[in-house]
Coordinates of C-alpha atoms and ligand atoms in Angstrom, one line a residue:
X1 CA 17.4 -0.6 -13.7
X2 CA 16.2 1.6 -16.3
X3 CA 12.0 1.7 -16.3
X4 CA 9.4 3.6 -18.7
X5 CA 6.0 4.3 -17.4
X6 CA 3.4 4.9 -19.6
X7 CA 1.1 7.4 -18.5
X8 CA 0.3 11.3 -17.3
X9 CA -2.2 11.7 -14.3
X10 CA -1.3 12.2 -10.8
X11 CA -1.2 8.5 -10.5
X12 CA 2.2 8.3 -12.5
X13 CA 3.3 11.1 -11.0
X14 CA 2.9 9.3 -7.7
X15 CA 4.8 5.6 -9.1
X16 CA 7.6 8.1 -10.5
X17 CA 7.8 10.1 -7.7
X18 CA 8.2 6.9 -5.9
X19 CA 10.8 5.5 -8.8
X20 CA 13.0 7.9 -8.7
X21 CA 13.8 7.3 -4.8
X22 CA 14.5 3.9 -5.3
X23 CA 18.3 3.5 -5.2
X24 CA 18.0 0.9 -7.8
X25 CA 16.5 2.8 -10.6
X26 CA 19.0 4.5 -12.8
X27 CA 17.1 5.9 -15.7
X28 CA 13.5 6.7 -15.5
X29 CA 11.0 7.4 -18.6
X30 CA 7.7 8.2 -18.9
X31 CA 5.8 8.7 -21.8
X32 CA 3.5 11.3 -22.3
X33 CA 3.9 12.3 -18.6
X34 CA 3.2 15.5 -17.5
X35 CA 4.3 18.8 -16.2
X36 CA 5.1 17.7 -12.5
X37 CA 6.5 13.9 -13.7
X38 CA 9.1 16.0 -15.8
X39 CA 10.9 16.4 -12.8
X40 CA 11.2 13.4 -11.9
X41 CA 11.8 11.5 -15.3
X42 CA 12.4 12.6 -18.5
X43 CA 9.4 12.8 -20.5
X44 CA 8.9 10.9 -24.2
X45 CA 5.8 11.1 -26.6
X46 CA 4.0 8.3 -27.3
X47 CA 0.5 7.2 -28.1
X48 CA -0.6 5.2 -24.8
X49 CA -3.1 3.2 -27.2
X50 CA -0.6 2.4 -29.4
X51 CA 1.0 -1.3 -28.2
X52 CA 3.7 -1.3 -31.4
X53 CA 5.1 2.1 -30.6
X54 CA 5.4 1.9 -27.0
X55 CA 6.7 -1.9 -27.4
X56 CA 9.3 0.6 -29.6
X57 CA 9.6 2.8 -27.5
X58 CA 11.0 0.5 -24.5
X59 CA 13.2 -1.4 -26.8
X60 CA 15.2 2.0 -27.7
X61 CA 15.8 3.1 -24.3
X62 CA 16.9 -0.5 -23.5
X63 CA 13.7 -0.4 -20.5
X64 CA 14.4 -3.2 -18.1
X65 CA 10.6 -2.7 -17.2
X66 CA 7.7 -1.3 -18.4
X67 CA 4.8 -0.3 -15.9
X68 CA 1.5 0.9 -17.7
X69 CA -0.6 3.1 -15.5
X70 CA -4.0 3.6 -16.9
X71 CA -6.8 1.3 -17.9
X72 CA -7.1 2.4 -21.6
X73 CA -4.0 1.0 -22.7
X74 CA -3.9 -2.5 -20.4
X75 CA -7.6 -3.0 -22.3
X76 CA -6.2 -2.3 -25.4
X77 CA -3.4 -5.0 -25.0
X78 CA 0.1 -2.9 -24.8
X79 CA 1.2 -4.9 -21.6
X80 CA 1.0 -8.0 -24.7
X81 CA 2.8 -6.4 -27.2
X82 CA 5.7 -4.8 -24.7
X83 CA 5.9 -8.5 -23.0
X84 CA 5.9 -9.9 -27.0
X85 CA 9.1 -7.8 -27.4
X86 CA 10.7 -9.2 -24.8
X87 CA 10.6 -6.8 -22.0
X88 CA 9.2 -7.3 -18.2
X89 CA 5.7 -5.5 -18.2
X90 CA 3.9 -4.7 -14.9
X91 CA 0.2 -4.7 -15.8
X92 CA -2.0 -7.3 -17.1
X93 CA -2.5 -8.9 -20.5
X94 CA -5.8 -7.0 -22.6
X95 CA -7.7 -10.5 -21.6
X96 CA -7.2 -10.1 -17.8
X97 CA -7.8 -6.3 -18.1
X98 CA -11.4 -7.2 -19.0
X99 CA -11.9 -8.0 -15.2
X100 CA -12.0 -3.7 -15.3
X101 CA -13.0 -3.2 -19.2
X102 CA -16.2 -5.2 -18.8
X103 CA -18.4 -5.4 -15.6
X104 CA -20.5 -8.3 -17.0
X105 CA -16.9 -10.8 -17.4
X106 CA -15.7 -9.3 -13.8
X107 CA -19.2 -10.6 -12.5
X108 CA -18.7 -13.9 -14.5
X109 CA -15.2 -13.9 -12.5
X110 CA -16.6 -13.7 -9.3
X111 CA -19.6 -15.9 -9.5
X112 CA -16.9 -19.2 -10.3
X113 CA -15.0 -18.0 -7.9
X114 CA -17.3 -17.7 -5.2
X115 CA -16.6 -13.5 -4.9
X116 CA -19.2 -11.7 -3.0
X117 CA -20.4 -9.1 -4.8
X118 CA -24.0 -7.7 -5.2
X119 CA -26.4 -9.5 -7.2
X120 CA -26.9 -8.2 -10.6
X121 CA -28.6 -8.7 -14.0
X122 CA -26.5 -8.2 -17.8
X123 CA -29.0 -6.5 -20.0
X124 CA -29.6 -5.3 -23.5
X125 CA -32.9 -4.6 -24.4
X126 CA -35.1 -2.6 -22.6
X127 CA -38.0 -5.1 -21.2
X128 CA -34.7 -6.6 -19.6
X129 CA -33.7 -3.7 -17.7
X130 CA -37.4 -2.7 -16.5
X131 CA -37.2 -6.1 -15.1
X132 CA -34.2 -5.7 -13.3
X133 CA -35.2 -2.1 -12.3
X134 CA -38.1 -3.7 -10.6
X135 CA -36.4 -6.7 -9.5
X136 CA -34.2 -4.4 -7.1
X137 CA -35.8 -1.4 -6.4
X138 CA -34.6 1.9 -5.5
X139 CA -32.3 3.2 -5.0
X140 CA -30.9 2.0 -8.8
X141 CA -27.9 1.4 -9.3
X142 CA -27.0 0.8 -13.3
X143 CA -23.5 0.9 -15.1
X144 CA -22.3 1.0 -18.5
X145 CA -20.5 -2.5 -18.9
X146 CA -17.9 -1.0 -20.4
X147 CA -14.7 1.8 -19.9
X148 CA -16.4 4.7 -18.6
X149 CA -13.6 7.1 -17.4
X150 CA -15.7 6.8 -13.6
X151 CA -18.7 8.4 -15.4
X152 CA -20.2 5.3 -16.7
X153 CA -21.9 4.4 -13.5
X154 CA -25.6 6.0 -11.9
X155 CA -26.8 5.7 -8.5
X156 CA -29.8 7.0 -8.0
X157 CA -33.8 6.9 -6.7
X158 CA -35.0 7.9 -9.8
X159 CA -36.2 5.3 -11.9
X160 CA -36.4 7.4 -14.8
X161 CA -33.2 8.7 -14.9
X162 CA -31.9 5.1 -14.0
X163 CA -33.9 3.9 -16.4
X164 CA -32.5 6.5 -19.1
X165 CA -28.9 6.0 -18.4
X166 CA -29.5 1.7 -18.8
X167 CA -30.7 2.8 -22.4
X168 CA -28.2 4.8 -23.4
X169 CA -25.6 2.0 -23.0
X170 CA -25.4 -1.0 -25.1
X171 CA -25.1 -3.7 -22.6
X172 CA -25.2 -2.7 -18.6
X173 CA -25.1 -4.6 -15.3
X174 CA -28.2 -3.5 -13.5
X175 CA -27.2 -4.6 -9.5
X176 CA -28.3 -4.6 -5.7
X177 CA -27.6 -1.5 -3.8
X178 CA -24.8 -1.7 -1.4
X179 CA -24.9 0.1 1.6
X180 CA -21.8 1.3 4.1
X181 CA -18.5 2.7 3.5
X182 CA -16.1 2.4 0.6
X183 CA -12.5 0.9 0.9
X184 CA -9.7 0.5 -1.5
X185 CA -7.5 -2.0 -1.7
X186 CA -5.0 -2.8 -4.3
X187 CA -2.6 -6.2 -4.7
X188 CA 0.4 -6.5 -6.7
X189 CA 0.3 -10.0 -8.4
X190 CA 2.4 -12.0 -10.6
X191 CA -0.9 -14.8 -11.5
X192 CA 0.2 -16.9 -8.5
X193 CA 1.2 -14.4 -5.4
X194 CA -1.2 -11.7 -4.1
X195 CA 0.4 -9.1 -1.9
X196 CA -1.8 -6.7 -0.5
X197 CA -1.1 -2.9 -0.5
X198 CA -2.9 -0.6 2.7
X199 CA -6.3 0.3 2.1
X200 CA -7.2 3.6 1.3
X201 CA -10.5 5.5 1.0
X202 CA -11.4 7.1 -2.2
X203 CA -14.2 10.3 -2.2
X204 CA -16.1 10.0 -5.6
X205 CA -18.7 12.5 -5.6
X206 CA -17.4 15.8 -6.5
X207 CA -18.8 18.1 -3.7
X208 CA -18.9 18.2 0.3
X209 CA -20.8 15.6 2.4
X210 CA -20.3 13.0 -1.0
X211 CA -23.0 15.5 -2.8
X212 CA -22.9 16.1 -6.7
X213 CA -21.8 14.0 -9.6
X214 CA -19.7 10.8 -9.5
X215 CA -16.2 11.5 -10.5
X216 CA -12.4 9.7 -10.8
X217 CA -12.0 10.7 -7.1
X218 CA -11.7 13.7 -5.6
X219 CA -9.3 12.9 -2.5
X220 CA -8.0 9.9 -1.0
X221 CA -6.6 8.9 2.6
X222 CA -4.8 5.9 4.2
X223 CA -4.6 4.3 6.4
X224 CA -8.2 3.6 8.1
X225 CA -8.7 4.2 11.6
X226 CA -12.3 3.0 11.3
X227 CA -11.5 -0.2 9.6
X228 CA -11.4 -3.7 11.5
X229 CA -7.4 -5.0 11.4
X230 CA -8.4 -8.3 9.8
X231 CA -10.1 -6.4 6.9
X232 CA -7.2 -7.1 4.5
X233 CA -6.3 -11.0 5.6
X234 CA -10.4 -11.1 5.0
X235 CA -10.2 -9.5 1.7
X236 CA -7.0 -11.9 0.6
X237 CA -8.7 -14.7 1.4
X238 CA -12.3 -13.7 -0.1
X239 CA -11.4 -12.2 -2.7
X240 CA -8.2 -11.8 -4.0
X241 CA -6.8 -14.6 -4.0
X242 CA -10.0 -16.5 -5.4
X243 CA -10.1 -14.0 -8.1
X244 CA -6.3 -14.5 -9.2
X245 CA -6.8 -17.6 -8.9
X246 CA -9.8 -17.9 -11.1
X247 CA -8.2 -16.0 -13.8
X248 CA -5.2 -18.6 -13.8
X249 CA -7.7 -21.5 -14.1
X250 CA -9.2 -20.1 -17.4
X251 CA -5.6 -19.7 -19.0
X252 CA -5.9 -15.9 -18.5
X253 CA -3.3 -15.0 -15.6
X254 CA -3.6 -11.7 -14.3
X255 CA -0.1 -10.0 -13.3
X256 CA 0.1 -6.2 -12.3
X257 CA -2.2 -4.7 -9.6
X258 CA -5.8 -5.8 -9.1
X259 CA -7.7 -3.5 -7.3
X260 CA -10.4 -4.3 -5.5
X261 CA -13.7 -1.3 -4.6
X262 CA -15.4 -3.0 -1.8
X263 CA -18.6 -1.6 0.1
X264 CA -18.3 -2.9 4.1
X265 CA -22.2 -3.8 4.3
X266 CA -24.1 -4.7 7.6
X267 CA -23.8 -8.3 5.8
X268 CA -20.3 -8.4 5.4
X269 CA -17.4 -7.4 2.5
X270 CA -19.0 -7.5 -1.1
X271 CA -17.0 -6.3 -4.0
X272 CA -18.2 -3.0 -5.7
X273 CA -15.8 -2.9 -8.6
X274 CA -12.0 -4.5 -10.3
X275 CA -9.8 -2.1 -11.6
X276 CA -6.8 -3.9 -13.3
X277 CA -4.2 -0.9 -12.6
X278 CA -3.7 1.6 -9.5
X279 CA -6.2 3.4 -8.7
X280 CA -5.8 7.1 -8.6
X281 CA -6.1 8.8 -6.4
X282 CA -6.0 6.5 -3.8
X283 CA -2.1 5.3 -5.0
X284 CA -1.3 8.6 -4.3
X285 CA -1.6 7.9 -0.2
X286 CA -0.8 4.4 -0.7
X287 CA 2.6 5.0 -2.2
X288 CA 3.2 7.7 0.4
X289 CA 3.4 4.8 2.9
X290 CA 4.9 2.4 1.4
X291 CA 8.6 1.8 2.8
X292 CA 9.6 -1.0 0.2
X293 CA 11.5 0.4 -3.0
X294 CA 9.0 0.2 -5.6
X295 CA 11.1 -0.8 -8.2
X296 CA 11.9 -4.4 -7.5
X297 CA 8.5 -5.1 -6.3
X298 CA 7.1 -4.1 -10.0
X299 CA 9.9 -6.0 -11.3
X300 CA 9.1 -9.1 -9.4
X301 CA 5.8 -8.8 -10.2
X302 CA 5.9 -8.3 -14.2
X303 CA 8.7 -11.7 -14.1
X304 CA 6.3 -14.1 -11.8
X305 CA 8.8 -14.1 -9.1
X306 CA 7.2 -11.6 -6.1
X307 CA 7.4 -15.4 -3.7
X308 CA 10.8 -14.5 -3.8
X309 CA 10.3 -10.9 -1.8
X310 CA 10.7 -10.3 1.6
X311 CA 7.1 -9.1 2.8
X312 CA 6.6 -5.0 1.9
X313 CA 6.9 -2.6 4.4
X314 CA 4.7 0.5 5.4
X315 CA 5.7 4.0 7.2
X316 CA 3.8 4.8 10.6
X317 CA 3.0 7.9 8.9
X318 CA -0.8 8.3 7.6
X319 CA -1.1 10.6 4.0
X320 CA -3.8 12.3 2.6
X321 CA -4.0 13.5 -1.0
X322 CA -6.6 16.7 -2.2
X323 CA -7.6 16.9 -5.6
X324 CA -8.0 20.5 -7.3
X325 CA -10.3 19.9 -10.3
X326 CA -10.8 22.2 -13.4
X327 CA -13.6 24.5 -13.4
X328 CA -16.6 22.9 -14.6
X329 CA -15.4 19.0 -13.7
X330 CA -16.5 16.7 -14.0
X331 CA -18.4 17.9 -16.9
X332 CA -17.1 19.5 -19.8
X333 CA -13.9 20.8 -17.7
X334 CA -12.4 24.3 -18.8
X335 CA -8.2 23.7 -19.2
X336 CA -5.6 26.1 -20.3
X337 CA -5.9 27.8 -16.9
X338 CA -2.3 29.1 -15.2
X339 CA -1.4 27.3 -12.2
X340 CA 0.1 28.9 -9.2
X341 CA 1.9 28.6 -6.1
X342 CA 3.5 25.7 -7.1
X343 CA 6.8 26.5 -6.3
X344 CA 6.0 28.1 -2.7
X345 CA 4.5 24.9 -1.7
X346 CA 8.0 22.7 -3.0
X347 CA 10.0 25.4 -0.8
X348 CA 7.9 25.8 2.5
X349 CA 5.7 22.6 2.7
X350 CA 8.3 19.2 1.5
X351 CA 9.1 16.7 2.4
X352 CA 5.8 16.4 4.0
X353 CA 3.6 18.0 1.7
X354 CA 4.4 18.1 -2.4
X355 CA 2.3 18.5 -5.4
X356 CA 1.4 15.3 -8.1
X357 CA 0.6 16.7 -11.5
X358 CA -2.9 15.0 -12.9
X359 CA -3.9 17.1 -16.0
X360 CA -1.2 20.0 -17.0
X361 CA 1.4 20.7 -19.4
X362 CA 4.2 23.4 -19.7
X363 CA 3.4 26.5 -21.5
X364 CA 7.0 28.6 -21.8
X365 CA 7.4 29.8 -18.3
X366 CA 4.7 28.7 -17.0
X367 CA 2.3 25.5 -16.2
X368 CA -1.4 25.5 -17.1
X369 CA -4.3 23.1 -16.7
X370 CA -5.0 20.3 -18.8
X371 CA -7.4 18.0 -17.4
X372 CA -10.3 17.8 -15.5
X373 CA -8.2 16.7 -12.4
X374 CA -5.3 19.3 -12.5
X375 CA -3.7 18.3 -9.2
X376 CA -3.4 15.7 -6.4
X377 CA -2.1 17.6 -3.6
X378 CA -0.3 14.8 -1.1
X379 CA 1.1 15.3 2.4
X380 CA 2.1 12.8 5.5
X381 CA 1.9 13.5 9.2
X382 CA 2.0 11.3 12.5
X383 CA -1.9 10.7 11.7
X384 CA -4.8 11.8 9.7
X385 CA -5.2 15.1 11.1
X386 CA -1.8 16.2 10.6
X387 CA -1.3 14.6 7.1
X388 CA -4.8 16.7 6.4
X389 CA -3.9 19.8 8.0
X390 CA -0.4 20.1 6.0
X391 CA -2.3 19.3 2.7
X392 CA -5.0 21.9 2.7
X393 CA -2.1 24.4 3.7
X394 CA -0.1 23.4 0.7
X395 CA -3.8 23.8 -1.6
X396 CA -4.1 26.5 0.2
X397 CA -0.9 28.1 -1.7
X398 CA -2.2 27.2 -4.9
X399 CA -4.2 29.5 -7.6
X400 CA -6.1 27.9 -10.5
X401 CA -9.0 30.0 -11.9
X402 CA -11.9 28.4 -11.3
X403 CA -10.9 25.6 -9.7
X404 CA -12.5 23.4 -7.2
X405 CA -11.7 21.2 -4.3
X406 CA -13.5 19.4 -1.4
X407 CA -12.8 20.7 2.5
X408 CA -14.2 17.4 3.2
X409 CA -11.4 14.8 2.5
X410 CA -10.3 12.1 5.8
X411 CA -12.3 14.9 7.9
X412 CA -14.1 12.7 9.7
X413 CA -11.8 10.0 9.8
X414 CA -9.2 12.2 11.6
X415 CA -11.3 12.5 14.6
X416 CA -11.4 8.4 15.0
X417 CA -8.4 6.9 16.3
Ligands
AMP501 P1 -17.8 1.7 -10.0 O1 -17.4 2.4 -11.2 O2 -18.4 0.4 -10.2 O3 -16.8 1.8 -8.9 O4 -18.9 2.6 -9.3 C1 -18.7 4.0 -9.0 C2 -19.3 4.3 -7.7 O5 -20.7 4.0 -7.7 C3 -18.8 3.4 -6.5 O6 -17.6 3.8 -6.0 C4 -20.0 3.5 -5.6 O7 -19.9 4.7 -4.9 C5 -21.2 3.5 -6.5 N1 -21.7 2.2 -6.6 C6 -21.3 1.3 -7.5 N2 -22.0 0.1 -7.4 C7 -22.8 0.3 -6.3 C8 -23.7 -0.6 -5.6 N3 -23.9 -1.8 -6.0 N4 -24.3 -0.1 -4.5 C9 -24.0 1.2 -4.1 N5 -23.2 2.0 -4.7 C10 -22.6 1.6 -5.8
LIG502 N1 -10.3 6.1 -7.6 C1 -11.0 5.3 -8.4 C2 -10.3 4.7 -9.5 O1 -9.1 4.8 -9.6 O2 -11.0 4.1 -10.3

């Protein structure tokens, strides 16, 4: 099989990383890429944004499937124009992406189909959101109804500042506080099936003890020692399903990976947030786990056939993935930094600890930073606290000027069993 992905974080790093282990991939693609994917695939330009060229693009190298990583392009409709020329697409069509690229239609979503999520107001003028301010109290929680890049949402006791960020957006979903911890959990779907990945946890604030600014996510681990077994049959049946479900009532299947943010309150599971494509950097443990060849699972997915698979299959092994962040992330990050130690960690630290390129390119000899998220540093042990240990010595290894990184990630879960 000979599949593109269309992409360059850490994310498709991880799906090529996975790709080009499966036995039944023979060519792999992916376009931009990155530094890191480039040894794994072979790397093509393209404008992600651009559904006619990448539709082009696929048809040229004869792609038996295309996967599209990030949300940009799924909103912007490339999974349609790549499925319009014929070819299997994993990821959803621009109209099911919406359940990411607006928060107001994902709410909409889960109100028919009965979701819990946390009670929110859609507002655009300013008596609305003092309203809604008032109606919930602190702490605030507001977000931009639209693509945000992670940044578009504020938590926070200050009405004020809450207050300030709801006017700065257009239209935003003023909601309910939701208290407890954060799980991720991701289905591949073809409209119909739901099959449910592990569930990871994401860190989003960029500094120790979940201090500092929201980011993408700074580290991710799986599986969760603290979570109750019947957490993902619960979630399939509250959620997922319903959702896919929905979205195939109002002619709008969604096929391609829904992912689900979830808070675990004291009142039970209530959705946080959809993302219509793998989260990053949680895929990065997720993946890591994941037994099954990729390949045909995508495949089965993108041609509404995954009834037809055998049920997936995970590792014993628990991962944990580190991120190294530019200097000055997640604000205006400083890139064009050299990168070391790259090639001491791929000699003393594989199979059980590697590096996944986020933001970097290839400058002659050697790689520099390009992104606010440089690196996804990813390892696997016999549990948490191995997989942990072996990924802060392979960050360890690393030099980035500048750079930073939380101590913090699967830290406490490691000590539960
Ligand atoms: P989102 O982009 O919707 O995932 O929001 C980013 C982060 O903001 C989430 O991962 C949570 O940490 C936080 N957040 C979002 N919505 C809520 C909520 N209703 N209550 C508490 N925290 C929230
Ligand atoms: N890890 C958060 C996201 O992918 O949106």
């Amino acid at each position: 099989m000979k599949v593109l992905v269309i992409g360059g974080g850490a994310r498709e790093h991880a799906l090529c990383r996975s790709l080009s282990l499966d036995s039944d991939v023979n060519a792999l693609y992916c376009a931009p890429g990155n530094a890191g994917i480039a040894e794994v695939a072979e790397l093509r330009p393209v404008d992600p944004l651009d559904g006619a060229a990448v539709a082009r693009l696929a048809t040229e190298l004869h792609a038996d499937l295309v996967v599209v990583g990030p949300e940009a392009p799924l909103v912007a409709g490339v999974a349609d124009a790549v499925r319009a020329a014929g070819i299997p697409v994993f990821g959803p069509s621009g109209e099911a992406a919406q359940l990411e690229g607006s928060k107001a239609f994902a709410k909409d979503v889960m109100a028919a189909a009965g979701v819990p999520t946390a009670r929110s107001y859609v507002c655009t003028t300013p008596e609305e959101v003092d309203e809604a301010l008032d109606a919930f109290g602190a702490p605030y929680v507001v977000k931009d109804d639209g693509l945000a890049a992670g940044k578009g949402v504020v938590v926070t006791d200050d009405r004020a500042a809450a207050r300030a960020h709801a006017l700065g957006c257009d239209r935003v979903v003023i909601e309910e506080f939701l208290d407890g911890p954060e799980v991720s959990l991701f289905a591949i779907t073809d409209g119909v099936t739901v099959l449910p990945l592990q569930p990871a946890q994401d860190f989003k604030r960029a500094l120790d003890g979940d201090a500092g600014p929201n980011t993408g996510g700074m580290g991710a681990y799986s599986p969760l020692p603290w979570a109750d077994p019947k957490l993902v049959d619960e979630v399939m049946a509250s959620v997922l399903q319903p959702t896919v479900d929905e979205l195939r009532r109002r002619g709008t299947p969604f096929s391609g990976l829904l992912y689900a943010g979830l808070a675990i309150t004291s009142r039970g599971t209530r959705v946080i947030e959809f993302n219509a494509r793998f989260g990053d950097p949680e895929t990065q443990v997720v993946l890591a786990r994941l037994r099954t060849p990729l390949a045909s699972v995508l495949l089965n997915s993108a041609n509404g056939t995954l009834d037809t698979l055998p049920p997936l299959s995970w590792r014993e092994d628990a991962a944990v993935t580190v991120v190294i962040a530019s200097h000055n992330y997640p604000e205006t990050p400083r890139t064009g930094d050299p990168i070391t130690g790259l090639a001491e960690v791929a000699e003393m630290d594989a199979p059980h600890a590697y590096v996944l390129h986020a933001g970097t390119r290839s400058e002659g000899d050697e790689v520099v930073s390009a992104g606010g998220r440089v690196l996804s540093v990813t390892a696997t042990g016999s549990d948490l606290a191995e997989a942990r240990d072996r990924a802060y010595k392979a960050v360890a290894r690393i030099g980035l000027d500048g750079s930073q990184y939380r101590t913090d990630i699967a830290a406490k879960a490691s000590q539960q069993r």
